[in-house]
PDB file of C-alpha atoms in Angstrom:
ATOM      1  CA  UNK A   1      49.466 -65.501  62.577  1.00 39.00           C
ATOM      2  CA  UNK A   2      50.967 -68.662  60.650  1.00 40.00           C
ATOM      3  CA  UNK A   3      53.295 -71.766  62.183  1.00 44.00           C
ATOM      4  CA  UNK A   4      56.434 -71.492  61.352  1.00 43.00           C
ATOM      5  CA  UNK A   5      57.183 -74.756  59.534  1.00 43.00           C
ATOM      6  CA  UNK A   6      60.481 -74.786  60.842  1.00 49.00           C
ATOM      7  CA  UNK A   7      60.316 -74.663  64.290  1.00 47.00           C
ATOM      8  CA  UNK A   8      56.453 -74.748  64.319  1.00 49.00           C
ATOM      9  CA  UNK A   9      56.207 -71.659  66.159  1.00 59.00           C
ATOM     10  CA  UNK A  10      52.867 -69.045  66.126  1.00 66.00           C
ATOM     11  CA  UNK A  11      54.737 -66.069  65.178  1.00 72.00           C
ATOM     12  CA  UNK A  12      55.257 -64.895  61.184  1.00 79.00           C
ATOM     13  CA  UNK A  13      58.491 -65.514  60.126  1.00 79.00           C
ATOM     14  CA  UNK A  14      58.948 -61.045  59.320  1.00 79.00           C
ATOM     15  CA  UNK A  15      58.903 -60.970  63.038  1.00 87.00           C
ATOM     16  CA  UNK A  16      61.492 -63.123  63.618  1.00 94.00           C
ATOM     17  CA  UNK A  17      65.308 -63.345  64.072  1.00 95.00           C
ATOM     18  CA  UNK A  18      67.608 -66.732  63.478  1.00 96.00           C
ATOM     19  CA  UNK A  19      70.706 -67.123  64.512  1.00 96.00           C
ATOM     20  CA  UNK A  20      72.582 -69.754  62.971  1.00 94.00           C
ATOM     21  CA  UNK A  21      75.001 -70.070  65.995  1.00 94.00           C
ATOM     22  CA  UNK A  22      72.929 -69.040  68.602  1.00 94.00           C
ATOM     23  CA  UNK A  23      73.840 -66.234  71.203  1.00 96.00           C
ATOM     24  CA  UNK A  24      77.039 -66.791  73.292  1.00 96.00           C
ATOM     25  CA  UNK A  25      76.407 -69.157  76.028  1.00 94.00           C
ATOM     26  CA  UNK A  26      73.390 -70.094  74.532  1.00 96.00           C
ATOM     27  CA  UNK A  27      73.814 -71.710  71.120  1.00 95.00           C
ATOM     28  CA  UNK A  28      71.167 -74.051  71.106  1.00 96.00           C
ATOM     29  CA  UNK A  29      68.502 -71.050  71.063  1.00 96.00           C
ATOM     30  CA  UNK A  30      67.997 -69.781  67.349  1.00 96.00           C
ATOM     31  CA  UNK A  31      64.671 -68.242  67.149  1.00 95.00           C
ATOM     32  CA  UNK A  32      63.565 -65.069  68.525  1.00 96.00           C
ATOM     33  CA  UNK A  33      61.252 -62.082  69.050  1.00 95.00           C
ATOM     34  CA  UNK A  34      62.422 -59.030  69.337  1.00 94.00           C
ATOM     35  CA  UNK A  35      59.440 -56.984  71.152  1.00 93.00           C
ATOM     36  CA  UNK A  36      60.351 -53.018  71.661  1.00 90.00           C
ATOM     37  CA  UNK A  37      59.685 -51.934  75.623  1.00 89.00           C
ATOM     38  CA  UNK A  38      58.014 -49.004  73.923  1.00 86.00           C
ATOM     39  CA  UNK A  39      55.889 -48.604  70.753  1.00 82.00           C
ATOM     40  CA  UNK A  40      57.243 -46.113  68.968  1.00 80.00           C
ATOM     41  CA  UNK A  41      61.022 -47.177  69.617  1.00 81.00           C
ATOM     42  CA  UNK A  42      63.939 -49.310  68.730  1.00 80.00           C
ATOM     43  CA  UNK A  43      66.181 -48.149  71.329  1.00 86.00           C
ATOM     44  CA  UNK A  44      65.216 -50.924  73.948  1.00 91.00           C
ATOM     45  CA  UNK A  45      64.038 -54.370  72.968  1.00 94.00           C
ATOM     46  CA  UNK A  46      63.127 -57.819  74.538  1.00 95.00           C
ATOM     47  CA  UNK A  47      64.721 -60.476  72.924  1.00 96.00           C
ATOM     48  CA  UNK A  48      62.475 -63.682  73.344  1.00 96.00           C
ATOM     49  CA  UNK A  49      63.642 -66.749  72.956  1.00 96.00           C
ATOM     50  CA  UNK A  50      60.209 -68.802  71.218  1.00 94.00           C
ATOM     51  CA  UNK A  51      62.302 -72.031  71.698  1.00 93.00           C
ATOM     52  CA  UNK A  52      61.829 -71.015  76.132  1.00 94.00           C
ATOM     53  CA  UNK A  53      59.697 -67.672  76.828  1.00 89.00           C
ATOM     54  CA  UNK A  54      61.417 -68.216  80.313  1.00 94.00           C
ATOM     55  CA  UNK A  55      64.360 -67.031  78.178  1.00 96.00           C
ATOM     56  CA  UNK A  56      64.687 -63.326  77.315  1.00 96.00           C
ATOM     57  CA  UNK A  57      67.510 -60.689  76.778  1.00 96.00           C
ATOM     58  CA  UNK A  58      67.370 -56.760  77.206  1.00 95.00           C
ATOM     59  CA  UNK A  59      69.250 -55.424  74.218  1.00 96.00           C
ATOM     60  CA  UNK A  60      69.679 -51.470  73.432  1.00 95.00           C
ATOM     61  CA  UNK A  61      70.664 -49.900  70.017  1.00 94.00           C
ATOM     62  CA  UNK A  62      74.435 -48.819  70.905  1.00 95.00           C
ATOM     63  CA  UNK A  63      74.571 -45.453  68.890  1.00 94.00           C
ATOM     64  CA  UNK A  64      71.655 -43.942  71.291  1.00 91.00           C
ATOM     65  CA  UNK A  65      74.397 -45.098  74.021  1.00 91.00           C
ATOM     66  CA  UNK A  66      77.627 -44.265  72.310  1.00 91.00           C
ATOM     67  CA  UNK A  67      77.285 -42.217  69.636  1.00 89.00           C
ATOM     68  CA  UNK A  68      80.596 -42.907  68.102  1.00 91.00           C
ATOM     69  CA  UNK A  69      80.270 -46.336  68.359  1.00 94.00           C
ATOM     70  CA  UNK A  70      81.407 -47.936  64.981  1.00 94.00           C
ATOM     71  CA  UNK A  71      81.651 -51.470  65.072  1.00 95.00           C
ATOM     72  CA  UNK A  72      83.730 -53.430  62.033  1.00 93.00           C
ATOM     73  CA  UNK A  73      82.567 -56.403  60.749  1.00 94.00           C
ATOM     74  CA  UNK A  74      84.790 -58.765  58.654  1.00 92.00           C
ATOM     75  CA  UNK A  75      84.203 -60.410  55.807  1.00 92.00           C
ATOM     76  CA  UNK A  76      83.140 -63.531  56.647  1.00 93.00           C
ATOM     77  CA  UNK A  77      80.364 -62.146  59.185  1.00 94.00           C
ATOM     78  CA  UNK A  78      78.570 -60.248  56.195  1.00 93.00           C
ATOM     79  CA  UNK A  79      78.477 -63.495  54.346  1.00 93.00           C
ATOM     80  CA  UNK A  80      77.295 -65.380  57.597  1.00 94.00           C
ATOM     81  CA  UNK A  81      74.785 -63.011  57.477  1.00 95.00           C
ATOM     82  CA  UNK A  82      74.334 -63.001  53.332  1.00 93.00           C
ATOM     83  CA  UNK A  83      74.809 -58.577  53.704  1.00 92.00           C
ATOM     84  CA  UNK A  84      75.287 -56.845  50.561  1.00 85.00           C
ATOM     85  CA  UNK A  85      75.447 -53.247  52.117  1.00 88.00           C
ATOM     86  CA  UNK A  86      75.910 -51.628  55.601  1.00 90.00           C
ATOM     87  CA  UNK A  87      72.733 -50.369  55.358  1.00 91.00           C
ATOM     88  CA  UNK A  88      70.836 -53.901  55.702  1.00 93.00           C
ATOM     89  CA  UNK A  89      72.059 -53.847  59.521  1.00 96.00           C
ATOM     90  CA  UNK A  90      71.152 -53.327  62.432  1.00 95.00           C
ATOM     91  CA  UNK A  91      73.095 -53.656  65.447  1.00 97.00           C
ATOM     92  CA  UNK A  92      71.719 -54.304  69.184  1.00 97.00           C
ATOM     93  CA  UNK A  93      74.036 -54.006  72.513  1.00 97.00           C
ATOM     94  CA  UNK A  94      73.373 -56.731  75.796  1.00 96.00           C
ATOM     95  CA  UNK A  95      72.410 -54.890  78.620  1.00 95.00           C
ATOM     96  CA  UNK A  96      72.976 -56.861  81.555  1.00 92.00           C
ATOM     97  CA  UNK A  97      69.956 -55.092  84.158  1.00 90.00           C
ATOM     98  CA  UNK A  98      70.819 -54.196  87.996  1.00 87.00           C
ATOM     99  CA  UNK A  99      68.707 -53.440  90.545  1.00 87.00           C
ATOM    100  CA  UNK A 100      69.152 -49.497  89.104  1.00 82.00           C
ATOM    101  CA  UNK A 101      69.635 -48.113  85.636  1.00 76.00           C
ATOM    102  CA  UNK A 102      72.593 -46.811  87.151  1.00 78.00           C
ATOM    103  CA  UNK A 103      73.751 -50.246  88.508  1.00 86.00           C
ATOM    104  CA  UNK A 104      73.246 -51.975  84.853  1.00 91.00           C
ATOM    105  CA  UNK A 105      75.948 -52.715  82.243  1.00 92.00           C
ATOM    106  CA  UNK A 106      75.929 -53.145  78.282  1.00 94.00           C
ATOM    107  CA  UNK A 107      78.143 -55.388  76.551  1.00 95.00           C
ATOM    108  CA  UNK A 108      79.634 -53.281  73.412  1.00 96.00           C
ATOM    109  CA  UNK A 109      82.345 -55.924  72.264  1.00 96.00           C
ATOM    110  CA  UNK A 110      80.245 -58.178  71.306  1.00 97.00           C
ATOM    111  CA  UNK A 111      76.746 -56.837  70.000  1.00 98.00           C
ATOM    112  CA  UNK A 112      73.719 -58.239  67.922  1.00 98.00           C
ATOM    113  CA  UNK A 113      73.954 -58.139  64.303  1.00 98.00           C
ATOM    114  CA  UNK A 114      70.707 -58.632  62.481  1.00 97.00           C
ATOM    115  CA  UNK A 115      70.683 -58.447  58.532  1.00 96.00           C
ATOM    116  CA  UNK A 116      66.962 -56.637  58.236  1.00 93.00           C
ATOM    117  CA  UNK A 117      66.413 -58.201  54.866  1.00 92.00           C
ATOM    118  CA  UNK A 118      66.849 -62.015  55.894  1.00 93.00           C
ATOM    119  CA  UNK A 119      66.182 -61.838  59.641  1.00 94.00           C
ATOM    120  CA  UNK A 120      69.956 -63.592  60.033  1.00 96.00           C
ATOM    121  CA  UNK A 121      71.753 -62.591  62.986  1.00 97.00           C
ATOM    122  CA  UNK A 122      74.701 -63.276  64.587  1.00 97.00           C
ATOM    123  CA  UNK A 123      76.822 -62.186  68.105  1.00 97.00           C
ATOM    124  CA  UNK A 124      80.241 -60.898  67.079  1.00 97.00           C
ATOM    125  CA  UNK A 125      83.335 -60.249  69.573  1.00 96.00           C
ATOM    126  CA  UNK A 126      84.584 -57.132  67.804  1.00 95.00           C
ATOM    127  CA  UNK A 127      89.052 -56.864  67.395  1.00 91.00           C
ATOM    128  CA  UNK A 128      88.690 -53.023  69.029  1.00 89.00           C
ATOM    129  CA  UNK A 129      90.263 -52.436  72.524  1.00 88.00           C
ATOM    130  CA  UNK A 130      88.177 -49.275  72.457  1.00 90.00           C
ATOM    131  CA  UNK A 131      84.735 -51.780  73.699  1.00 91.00           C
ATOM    132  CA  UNK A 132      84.568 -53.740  76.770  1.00 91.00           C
ATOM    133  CA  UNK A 133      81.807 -56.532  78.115  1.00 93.00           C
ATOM    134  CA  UNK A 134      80.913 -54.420  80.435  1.00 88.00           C
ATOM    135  CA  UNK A 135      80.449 -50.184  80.149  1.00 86.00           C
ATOM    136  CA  UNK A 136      78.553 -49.071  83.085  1.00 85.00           C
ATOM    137  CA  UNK A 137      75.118 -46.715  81.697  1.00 82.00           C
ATOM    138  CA  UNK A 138      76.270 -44.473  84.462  1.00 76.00           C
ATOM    139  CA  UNK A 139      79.356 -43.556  82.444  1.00 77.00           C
ATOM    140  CA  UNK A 140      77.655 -43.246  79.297  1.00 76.00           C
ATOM    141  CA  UNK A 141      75.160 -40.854  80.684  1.00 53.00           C
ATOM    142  CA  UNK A 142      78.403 -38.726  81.638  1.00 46.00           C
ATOM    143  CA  UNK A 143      79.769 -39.161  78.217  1.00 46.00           C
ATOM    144  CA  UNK A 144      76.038 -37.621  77.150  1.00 43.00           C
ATOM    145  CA  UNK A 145      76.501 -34.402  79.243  1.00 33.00           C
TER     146      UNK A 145
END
């Protein structure tokens, strides 16, 4: 592993993910790792702050959840995030954990975009009335049936 010279971290700087703005309700954060729960999977991450390990997120990849999720960006996010194509994207849910899976929420108005190419992310709040801050996993298991 290398420092970072920007924020003198230990982690390489492929593994990493900056947001310019920071997450909402915690913009002073900009680096972090996102770890997968599981090896061979993307569908549930740790997000760790490297600025505070004490700070961490759950996130989930919303189209294993919803599968006709279909979030729309504007302009000015895809040059926030310098995006040339769709494809460069990938987009991550906040899953706020209970004391069940059945008890925990995800947050699909305002996901994780991460441009894959330049590690840029950013939080959006998304125009559609069709996603709330909080969808219950319970009801999207039912959805799944």
């Amino acid at each position: 592993m290398k420092e970072d010279k920007e924020n003198c971290c230990p982690y390489e700087e492929a593994e990493l993910i900056r947001f310019e703005d920071g997450l909402f309700g915690f913009e002073s954060y900009k680096c972090f790792l996102p770890l997968p729960i599981t090896e061979d999977s993307d569908a549930v991450l740790n997000l760790l702050s490297v600025e505070d390990e004490s700070l961490s997120f759950v996130i989930m990849n919303p189209f294993m959840l919803m599968k006709d999720y279909a979030p729309r960006l504007t302009e000015e996010i895809y040059e926030k995030l310098e995006a040339d194509k769709e494809t460069d994207l990938s987009y991550y849910v906040i899953c706020v954990v209970g004391s069940s899976p059945k008890e925990s929420t995800v947050n699909f108005k305002c996901p994780i975009v991460v441009n894959t190419v330049s590690r840029k992310a950013v939080q959006v709040i998304l125009e559609s009335e069709k996603y709330h801050f909080r969808h219950a996993l319970k009801d999207l298991e039912k959805e799944e049936v």
